[in-house]
PDB file of C-alpha atoms and ligand atoms in Angstrom:
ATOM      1  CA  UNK A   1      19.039  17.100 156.721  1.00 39.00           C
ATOM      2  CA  UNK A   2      19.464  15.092 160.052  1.00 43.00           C
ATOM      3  CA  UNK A   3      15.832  13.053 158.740  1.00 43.00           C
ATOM      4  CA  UNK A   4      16.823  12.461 155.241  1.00 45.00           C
ATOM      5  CA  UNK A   5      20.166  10.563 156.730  1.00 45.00           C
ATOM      6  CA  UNK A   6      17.935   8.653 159.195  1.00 46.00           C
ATOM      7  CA  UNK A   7      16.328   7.395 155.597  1.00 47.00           C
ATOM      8  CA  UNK A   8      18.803   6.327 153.371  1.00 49.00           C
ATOM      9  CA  UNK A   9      17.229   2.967 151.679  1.00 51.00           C
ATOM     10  CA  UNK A  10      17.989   1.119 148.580  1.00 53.00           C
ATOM     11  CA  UNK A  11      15.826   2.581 145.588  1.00 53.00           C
ATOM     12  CA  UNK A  12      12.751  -0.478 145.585  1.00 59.00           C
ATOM     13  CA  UNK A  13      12.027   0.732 149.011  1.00 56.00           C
ATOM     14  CA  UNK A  14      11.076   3.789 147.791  1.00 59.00           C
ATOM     15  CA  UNK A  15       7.413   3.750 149.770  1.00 63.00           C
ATOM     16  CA  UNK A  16       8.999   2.519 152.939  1.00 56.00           C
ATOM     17  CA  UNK A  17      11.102   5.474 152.770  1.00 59.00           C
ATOM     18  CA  UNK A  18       8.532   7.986 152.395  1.00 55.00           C
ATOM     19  CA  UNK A  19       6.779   6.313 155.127  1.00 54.00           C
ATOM     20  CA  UNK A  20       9.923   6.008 157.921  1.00 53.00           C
ATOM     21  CA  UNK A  21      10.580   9.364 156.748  1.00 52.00           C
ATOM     22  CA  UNK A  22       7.039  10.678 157.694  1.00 52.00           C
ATOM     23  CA  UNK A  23       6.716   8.528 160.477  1.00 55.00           C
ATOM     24  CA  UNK A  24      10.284   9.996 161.983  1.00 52.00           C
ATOM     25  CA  UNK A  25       9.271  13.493 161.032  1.00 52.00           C
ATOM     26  CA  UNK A  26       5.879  12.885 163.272  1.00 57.00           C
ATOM     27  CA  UNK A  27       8.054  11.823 166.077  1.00 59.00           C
ATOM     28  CA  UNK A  28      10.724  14.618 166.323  1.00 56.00           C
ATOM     29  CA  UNK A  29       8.005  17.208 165.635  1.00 83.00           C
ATOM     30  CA  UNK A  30       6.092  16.240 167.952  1.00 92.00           C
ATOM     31  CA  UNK A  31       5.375  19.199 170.736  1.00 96.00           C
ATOM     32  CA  UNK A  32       6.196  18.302 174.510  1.00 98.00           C
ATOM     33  CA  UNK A  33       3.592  17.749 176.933  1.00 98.00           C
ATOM     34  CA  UNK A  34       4.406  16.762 180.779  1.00 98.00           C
ATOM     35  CA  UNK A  35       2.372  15.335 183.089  1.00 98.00           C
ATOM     36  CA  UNK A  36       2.493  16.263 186.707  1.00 98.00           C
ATOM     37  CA  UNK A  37       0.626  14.162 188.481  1.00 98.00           C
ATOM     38  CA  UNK A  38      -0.617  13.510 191.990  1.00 98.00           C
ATOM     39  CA  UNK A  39      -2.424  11.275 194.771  1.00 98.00           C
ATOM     40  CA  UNK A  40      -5.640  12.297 192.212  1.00 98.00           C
ATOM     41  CA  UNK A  41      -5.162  10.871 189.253  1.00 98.00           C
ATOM     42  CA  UNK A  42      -4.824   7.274 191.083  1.00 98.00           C
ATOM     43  CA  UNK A  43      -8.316   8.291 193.592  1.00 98.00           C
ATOM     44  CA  UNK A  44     -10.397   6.402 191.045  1.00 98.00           C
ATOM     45  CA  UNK A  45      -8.895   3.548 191.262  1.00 98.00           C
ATOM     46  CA  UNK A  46      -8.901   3.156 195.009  1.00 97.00           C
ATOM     47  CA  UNK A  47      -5.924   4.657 196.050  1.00 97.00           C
ATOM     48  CA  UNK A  48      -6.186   7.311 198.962  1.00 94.00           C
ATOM     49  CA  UNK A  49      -4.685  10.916 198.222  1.00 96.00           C
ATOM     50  CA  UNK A  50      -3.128  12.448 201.414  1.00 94.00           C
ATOM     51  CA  UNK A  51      -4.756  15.964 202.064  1.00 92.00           C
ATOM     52  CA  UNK A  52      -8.077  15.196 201.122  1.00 91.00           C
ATOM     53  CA  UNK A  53     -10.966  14.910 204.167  1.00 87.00           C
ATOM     54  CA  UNK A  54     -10.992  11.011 203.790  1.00 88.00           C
ATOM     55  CA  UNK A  55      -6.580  10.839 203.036  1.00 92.00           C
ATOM     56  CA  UNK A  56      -4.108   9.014 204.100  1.00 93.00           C
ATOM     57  CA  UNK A  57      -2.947  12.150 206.283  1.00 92.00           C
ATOM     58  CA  UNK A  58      -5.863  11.909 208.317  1.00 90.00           C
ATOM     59  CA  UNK A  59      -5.029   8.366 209.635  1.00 89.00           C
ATOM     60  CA  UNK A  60      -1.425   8.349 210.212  1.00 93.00           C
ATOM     61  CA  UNK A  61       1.471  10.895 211.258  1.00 94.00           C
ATOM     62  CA  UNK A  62       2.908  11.880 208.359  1.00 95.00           C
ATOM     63  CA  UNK A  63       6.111  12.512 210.549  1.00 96.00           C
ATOM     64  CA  UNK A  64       5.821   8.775 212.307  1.00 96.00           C
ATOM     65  CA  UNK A  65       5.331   7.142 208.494  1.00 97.00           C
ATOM     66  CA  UNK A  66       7.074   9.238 205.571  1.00 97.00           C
ATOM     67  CA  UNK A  67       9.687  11.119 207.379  1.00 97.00           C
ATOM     68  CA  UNK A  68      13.232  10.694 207.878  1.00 97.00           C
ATOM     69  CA  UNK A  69      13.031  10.708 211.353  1.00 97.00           C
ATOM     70  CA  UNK A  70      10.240   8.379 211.726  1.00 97.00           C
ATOM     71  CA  UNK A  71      12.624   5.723 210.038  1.00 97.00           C
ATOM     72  CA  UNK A  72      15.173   5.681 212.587  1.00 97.00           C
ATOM     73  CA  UNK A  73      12.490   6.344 215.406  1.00 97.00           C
ATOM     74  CA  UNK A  74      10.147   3.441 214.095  1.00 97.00           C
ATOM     75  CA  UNK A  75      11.558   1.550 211.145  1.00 97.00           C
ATOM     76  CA  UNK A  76       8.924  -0.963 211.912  1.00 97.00           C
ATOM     77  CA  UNK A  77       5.910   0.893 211.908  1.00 97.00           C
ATOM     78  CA  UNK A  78       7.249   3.042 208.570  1.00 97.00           C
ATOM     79  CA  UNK A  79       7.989  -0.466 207.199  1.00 98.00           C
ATOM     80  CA  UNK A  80       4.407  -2.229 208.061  1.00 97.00           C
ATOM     81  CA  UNK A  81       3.307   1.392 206.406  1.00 97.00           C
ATOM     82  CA  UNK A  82       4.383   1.086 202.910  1.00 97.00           C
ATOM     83  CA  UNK A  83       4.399  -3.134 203.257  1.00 98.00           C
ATOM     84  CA  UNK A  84       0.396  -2.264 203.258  1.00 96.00           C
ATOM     85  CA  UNK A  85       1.094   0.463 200.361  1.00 97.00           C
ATOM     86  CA  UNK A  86       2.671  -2.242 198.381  1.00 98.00           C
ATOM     87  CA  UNK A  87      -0.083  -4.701 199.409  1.00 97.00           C
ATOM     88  CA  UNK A  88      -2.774  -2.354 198.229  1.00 96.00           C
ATOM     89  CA  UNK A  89      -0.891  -1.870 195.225  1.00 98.00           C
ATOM     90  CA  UNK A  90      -1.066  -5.451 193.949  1.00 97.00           C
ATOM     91  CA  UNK A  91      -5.043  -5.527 193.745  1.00 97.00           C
ATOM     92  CA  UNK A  92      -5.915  -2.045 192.101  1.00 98.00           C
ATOM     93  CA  UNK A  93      -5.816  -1.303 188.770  1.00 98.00           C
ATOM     94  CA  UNK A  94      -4.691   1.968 186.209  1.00 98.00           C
ATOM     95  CA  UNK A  95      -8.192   4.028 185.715  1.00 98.00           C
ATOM     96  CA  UNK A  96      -9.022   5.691 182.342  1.00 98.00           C
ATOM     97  CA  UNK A  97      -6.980   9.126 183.514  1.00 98.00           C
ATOM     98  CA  UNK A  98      -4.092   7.163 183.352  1.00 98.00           C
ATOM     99  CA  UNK A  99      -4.973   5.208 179.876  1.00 98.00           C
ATOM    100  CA  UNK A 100      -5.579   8.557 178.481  1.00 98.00           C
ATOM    101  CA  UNK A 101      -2.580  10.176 179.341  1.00 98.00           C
ATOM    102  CA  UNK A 102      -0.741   6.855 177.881  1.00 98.00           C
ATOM    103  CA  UNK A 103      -3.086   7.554 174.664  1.00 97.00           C
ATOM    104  CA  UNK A 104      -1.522  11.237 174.428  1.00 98.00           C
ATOM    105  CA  UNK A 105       2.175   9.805 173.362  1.00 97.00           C
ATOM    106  CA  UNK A 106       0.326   9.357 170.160  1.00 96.00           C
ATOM    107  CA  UNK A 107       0.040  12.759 169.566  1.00 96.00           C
ATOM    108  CA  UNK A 108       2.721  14.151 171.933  1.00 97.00           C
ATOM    109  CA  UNK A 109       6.115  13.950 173.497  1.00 98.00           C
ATOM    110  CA  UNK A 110       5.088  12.729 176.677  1.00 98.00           C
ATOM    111  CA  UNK A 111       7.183  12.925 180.094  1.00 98.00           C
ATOM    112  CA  UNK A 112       4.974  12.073 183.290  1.00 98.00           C
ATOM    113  CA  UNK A 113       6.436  13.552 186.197  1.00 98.00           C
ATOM    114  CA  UNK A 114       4.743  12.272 189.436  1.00 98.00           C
ATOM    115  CA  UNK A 115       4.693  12.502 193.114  1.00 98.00           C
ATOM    116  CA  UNK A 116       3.089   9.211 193.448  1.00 98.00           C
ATOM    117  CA  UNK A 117       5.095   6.054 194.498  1.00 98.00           C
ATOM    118  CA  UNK A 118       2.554   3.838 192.957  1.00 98.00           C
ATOM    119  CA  UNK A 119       3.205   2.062 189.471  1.00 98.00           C
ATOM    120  CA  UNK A 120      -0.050   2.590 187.618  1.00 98.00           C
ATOM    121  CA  UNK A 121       1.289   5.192 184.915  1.00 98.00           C
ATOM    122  CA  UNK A 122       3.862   2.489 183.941  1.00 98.00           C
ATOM    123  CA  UNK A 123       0.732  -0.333 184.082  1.00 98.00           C
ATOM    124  CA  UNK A 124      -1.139   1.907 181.767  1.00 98.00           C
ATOM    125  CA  UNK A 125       1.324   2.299 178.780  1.00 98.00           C
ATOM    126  CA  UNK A 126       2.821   6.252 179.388  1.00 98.00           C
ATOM    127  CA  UNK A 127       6.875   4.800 178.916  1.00 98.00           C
ATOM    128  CA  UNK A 128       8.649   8.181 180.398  1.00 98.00           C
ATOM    129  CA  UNK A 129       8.331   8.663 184.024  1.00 98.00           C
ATOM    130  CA  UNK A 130      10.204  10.538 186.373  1.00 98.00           C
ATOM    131  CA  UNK A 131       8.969   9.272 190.464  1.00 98.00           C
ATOM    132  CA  UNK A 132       9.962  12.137 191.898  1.00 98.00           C
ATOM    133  CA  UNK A 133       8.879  10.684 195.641  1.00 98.00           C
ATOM    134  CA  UNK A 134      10.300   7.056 195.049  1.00 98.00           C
ATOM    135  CA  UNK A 135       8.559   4.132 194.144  1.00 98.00           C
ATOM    136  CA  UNK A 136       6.875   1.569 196.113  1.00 98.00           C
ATOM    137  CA  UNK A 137       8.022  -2.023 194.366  1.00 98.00           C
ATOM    138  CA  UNK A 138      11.401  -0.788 195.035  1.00 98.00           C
ATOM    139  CA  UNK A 139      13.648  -0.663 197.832  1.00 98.00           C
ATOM    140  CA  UNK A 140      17.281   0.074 198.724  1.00 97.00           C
ATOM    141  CA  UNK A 141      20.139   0.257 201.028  1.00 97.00           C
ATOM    142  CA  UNK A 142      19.266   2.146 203.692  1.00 95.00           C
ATOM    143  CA  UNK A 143      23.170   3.589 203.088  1.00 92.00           C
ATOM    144  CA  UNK A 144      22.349   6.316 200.505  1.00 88.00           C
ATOM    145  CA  UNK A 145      19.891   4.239 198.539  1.00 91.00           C
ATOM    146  CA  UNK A 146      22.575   2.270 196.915  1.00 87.00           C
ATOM    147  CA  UNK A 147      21.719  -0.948 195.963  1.00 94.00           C
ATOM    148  CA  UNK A 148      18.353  -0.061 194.740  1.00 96.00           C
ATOM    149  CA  UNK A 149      16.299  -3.252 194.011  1.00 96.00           C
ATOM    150  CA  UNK A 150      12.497  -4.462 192.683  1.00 97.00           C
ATOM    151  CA  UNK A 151      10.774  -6.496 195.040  1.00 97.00           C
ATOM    152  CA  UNK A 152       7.353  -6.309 192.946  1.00 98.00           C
ATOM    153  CA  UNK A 153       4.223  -6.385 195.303  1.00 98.00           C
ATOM    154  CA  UNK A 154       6.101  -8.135 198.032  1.00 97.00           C
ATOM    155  CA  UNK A 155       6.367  -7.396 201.991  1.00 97.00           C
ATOM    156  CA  UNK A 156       9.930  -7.119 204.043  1.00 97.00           C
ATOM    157  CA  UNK A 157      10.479  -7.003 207.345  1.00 97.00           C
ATOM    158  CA  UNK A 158      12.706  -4.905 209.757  1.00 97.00           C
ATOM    159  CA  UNK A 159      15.879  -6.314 209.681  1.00 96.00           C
ATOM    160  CA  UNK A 160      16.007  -7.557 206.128  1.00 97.00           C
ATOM    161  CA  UNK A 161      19.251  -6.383 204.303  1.00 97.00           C
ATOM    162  CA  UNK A 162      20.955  -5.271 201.113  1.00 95.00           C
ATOM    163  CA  UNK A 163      23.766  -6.620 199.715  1.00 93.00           C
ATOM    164  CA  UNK A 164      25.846  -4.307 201.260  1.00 93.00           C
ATOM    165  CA  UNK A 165      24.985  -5.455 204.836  1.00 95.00           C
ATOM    166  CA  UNK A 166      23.130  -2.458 205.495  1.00 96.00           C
ATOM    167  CA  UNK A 167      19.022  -2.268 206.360  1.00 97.00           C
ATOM    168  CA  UNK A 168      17.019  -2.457 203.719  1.00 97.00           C
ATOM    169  CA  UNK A 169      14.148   0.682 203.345  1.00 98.00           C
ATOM    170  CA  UNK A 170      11.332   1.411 200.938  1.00 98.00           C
ATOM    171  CA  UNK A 171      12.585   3.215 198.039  1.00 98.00           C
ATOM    172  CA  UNK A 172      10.571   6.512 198.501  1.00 98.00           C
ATOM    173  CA  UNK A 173      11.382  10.069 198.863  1.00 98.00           C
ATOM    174  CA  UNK A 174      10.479  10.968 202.667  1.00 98.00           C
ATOM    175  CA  UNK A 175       9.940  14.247 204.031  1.00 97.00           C
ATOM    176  CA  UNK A 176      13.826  15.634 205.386  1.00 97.00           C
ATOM    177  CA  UNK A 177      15.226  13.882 202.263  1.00 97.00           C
ATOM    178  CA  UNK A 178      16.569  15.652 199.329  1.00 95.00           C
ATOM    179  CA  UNK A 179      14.650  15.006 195.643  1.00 97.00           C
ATOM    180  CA  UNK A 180      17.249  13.362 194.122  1.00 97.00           C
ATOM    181  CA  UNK A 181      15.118  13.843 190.649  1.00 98.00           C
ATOM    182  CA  UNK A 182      14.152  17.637 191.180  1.00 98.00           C
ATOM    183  CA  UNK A 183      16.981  19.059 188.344  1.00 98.00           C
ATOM    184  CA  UNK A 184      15.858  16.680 185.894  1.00 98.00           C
ATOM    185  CA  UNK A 185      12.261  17.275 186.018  1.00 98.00           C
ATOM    186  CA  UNK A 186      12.910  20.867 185.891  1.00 98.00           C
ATOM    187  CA  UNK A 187      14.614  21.007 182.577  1.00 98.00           C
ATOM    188  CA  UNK A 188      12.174  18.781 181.246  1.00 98.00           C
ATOM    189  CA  UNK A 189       9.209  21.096 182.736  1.00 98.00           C
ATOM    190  CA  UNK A 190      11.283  24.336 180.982  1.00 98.00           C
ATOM    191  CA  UNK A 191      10.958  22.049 177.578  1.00 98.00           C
ATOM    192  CA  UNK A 192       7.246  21.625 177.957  1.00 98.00           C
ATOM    193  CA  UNK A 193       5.103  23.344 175.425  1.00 97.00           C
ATOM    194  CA  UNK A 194       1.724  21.865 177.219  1.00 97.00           C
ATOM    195  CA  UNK A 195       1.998  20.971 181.094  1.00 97.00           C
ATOM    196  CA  UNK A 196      -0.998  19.348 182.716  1.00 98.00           C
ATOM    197  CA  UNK A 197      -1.291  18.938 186.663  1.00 97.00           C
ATOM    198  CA  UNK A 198      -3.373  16.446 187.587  1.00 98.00           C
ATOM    199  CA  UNK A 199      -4.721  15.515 190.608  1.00 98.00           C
ATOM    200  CA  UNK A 200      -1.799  16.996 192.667  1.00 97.00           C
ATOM    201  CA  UNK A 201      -2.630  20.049 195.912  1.00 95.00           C
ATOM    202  CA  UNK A 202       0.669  21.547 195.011  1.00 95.00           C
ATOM    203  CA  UNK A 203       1.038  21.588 198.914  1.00 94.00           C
ATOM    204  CA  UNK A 204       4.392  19.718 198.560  1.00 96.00           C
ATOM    205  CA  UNK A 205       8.063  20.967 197.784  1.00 96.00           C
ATOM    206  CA  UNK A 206       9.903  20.810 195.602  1.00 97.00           C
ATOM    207  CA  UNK A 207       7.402  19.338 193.537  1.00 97.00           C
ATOM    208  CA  UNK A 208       4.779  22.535 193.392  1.00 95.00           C
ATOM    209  CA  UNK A 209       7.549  24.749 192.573  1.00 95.00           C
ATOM    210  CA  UNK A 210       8.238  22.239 189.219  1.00 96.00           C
ATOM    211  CA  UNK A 211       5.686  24.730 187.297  1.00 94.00           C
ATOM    212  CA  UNK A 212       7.693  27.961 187.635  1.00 92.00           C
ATOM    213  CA  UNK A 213       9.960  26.023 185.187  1.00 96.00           C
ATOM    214  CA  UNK A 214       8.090  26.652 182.696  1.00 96.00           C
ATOM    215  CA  UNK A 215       8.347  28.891 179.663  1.00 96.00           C
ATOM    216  CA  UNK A 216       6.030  31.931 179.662  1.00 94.00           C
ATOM    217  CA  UNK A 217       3.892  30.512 176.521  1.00 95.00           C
ATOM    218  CA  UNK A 218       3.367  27.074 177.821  1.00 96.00           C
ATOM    219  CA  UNK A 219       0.080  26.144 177.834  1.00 96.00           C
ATOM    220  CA  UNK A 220      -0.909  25.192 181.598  1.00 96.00           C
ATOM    221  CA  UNK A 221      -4.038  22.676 182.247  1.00 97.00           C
ATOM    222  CA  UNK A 222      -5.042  21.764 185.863  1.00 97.00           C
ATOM    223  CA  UNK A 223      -7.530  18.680 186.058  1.00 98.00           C
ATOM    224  CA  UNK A 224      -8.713  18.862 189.775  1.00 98.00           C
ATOM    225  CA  UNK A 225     -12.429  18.660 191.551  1.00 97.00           C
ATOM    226  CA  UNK A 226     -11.163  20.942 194.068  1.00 95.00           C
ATOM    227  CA  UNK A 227      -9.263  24.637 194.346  1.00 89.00           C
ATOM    228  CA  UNK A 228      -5.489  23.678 194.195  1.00 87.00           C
ATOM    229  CA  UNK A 229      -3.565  26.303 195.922  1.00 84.00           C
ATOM    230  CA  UNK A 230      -3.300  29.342 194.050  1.00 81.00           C
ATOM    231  CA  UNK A 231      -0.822  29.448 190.540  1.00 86.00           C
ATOM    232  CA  UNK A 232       0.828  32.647 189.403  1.00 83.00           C
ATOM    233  CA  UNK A 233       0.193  31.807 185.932  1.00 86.00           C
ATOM    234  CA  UNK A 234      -2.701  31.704 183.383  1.00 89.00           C
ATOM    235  CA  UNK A 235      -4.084  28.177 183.841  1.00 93.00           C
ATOM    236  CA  UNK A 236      -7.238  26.625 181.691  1.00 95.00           C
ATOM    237  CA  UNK A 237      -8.632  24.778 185.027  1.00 95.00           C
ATOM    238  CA  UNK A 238     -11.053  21.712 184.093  1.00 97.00           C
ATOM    239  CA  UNK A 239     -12.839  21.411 187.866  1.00 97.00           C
ATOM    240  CA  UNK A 240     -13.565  17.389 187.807  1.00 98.00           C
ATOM    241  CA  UNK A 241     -12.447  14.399 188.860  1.00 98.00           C
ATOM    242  CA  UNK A 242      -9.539  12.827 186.877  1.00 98.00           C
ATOM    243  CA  UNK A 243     -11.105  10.448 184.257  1.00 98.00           C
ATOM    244  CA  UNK A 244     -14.159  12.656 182.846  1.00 98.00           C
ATOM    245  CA  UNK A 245     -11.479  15.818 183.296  1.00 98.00           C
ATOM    246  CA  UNK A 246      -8.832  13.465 180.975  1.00 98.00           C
ATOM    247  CA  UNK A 247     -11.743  12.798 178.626  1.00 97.00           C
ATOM    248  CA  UNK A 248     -12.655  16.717 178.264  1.00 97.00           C
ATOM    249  CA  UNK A 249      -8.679  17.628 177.553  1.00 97.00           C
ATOM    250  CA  UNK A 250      -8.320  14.650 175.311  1.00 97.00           C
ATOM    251  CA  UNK A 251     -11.018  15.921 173.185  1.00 95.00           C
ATOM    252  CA  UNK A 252      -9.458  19.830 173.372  1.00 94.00           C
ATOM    253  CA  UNK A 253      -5.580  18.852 172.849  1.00 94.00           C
ATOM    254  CA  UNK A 254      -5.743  15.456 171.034  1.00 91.00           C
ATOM    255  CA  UNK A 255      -8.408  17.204 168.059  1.00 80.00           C
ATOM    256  CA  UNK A 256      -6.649  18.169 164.477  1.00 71.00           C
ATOM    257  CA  UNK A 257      -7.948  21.794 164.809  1.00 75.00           C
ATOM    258  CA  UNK A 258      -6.044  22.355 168.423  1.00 77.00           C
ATOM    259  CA  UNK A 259      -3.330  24.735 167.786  1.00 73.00           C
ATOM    260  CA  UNK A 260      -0.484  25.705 170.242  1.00 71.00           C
ATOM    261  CA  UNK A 261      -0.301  29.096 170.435  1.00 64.00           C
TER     262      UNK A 261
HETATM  263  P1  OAD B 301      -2.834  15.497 198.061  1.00 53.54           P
HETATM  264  O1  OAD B 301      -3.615  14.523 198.863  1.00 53.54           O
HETATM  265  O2  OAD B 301      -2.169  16.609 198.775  1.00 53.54           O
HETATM  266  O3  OAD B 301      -3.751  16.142 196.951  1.00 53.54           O
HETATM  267  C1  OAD B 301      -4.581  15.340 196.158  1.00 53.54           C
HETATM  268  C2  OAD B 301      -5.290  16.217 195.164  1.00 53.54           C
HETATM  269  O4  OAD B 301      -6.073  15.363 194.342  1.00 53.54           O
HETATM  270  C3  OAD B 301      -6.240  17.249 195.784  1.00 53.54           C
HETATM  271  O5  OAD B 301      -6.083  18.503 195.155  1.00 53.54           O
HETATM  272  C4  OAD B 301      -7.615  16.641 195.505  1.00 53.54           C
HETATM  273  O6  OAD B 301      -8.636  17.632 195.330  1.00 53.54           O
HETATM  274  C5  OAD B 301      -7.358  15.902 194.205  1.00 53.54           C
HETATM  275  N1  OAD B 301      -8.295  14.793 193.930  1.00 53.54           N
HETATM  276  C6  OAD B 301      -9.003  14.036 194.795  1.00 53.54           C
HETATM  277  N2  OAD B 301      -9.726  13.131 194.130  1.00 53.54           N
HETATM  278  C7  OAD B 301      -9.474  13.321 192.812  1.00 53.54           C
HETATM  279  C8  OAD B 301      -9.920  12.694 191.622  1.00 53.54           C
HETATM  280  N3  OAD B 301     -10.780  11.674 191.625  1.00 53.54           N
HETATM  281  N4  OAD B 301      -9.447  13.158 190.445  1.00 53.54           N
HETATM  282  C9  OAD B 301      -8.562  14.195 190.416  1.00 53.54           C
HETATM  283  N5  OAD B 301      -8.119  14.818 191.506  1.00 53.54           N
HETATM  284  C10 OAD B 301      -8.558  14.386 192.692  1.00 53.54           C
HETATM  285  O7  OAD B 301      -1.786  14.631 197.203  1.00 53.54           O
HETATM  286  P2  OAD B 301      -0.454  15.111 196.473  1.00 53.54           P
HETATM  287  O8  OAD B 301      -0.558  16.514 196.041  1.00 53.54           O
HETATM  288  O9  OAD B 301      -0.132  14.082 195.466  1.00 53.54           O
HETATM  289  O10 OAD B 301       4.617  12.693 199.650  1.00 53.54           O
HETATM  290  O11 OAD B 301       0.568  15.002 197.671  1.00 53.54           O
HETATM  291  C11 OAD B 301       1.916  15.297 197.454  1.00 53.54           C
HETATM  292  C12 OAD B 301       2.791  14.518 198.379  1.00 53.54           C
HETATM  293  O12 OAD B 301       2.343  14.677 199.731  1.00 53.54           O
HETATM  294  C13 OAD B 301       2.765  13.028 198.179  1.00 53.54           C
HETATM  295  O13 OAD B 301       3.609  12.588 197.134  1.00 53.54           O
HETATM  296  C14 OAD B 301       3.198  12.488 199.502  1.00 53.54           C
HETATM  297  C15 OAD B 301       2.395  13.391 200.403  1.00 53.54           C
HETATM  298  O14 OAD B 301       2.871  13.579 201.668  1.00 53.54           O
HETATM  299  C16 OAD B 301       5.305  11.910 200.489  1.00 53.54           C
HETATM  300  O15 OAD B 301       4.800  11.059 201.177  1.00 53.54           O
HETATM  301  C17 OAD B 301       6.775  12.197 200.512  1.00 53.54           C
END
């Protein structure tokens, strides 16, 4: 009833009708598939993940960079961190994983929910995104994150405020902070009638806990080249790296014979 009100259209439009009409039907029928990505799916394109042997971990503190308590021990040097982040940023580019998974809102009802602060899911095309760490063209008040504000692919310095006269701060999610965006992604993960992980260790909380949101009949994918740590729950794992893993599941879920159970 609720698509035939949606269509009401003088009687020469008939064939415009029938095609809104189909074209609505596609959209609200379409099953829900969310994304939860990690430092992998952005490897390809140059980024660093964390964990791995080469990461990000293995150069820096976590604690001195992308903690809480770093900030107020060493604003400076957790500033200069994510000024570089943001620097980086500016001169990579989205790699196919993250075209594909763009590509899938053709077929799906696609939420990405990621851990990474970078923007390449927006750059290539996917249009719902929860950042549940923050992003890095943002930053805010250092008072509660209010004043939250895009500063693109541009460096600050220590001392720089908001418009409430307090420091400004990159606007990410550090570790003795709360996930402001937890709830949200959990209903959404409970909706989910596909859930891919991709490129994620599931070392991190809340974040790894996301999938025990989901029904019991959701189909679970995990695109990773490595053991991810261990999930309580039947998972189809495709073992490679994020772009020819994308390209195997595209073929599997975006095909007119693939059928969810
Ligand atoms: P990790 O570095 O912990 O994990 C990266 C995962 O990506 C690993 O499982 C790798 O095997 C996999 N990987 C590596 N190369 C890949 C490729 N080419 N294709 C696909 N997968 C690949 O990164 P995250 O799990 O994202 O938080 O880390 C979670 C959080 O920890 C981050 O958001 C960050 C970090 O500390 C904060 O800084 C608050």
């Amino acid at each position: 009833m609720k698509i035939q009100k949606k269509c009401v259209l003088p009687l020469d439009k008939r064939d415009l009708k029938v095609y809104i009409c189909g074209a609505l039907k596609n959209e609200i029928m379409k099953k829900k598939l969310v994304v939860l990505s990690g430092a992998g799916v952005s490897a390809e394109s140059g980024i660093s993940t964390f964990r791995d042997s080469d990461g990000l971990w293995e150069n820096y503190d976590v604690m001195e960079v992308a903690s809480i308590e770093g900030w107020y021990q060493n604003p400076e040097l957790v500033i200069e961190f994510y000024n570089q982040r943001r620097t980086q940023l500016a001169n990579v580019v989205p790699n196919e994983a993250h075209k594909i998974i763009a590509e899938l809102e053709n077929y799906y009802d696609v939420t990405v929910v990621t851990q990474n602060v970078d923007d390449l899911h927006e750059r290539a095309g996917s249009t719902q995104i929860i950042h549940l760490h923050g992003e890095l063209t943002k930053v805010c008040s250092d008072d509660r994150k209010k004043h939250v504000s895009d500063i693109g692919y541009s460096t600050f310095k220590f001392g720089d405020l908001a418009p409430d006269g307090h420091l400004l701060r990159p606007f990410i999610v550090w570790f003795g902070e709360d996930v402001p965006l937890i709830n949200k992604a959990a209903e959404i993960v409970s909706q989910a009638d596909i859930i891919l992980i991709i490129g994620t260790s599931l070392n991190v909380y809340p974040a790894a806990g996301l999938l025990y949101s989901a029904k019991n009949d959701a189909q679970i994918y995990v695109i990773d080249p490595k053991e991810v740590q261990p999930i309580a729950r039947r998972v189809v794992f495709i073992k490679e790296k994020a772009t020819s893993g994308m390209k195997k599941l595209f073929r599997m879920i975006a095909s007119k014979d693939f059928v969810i159970k």
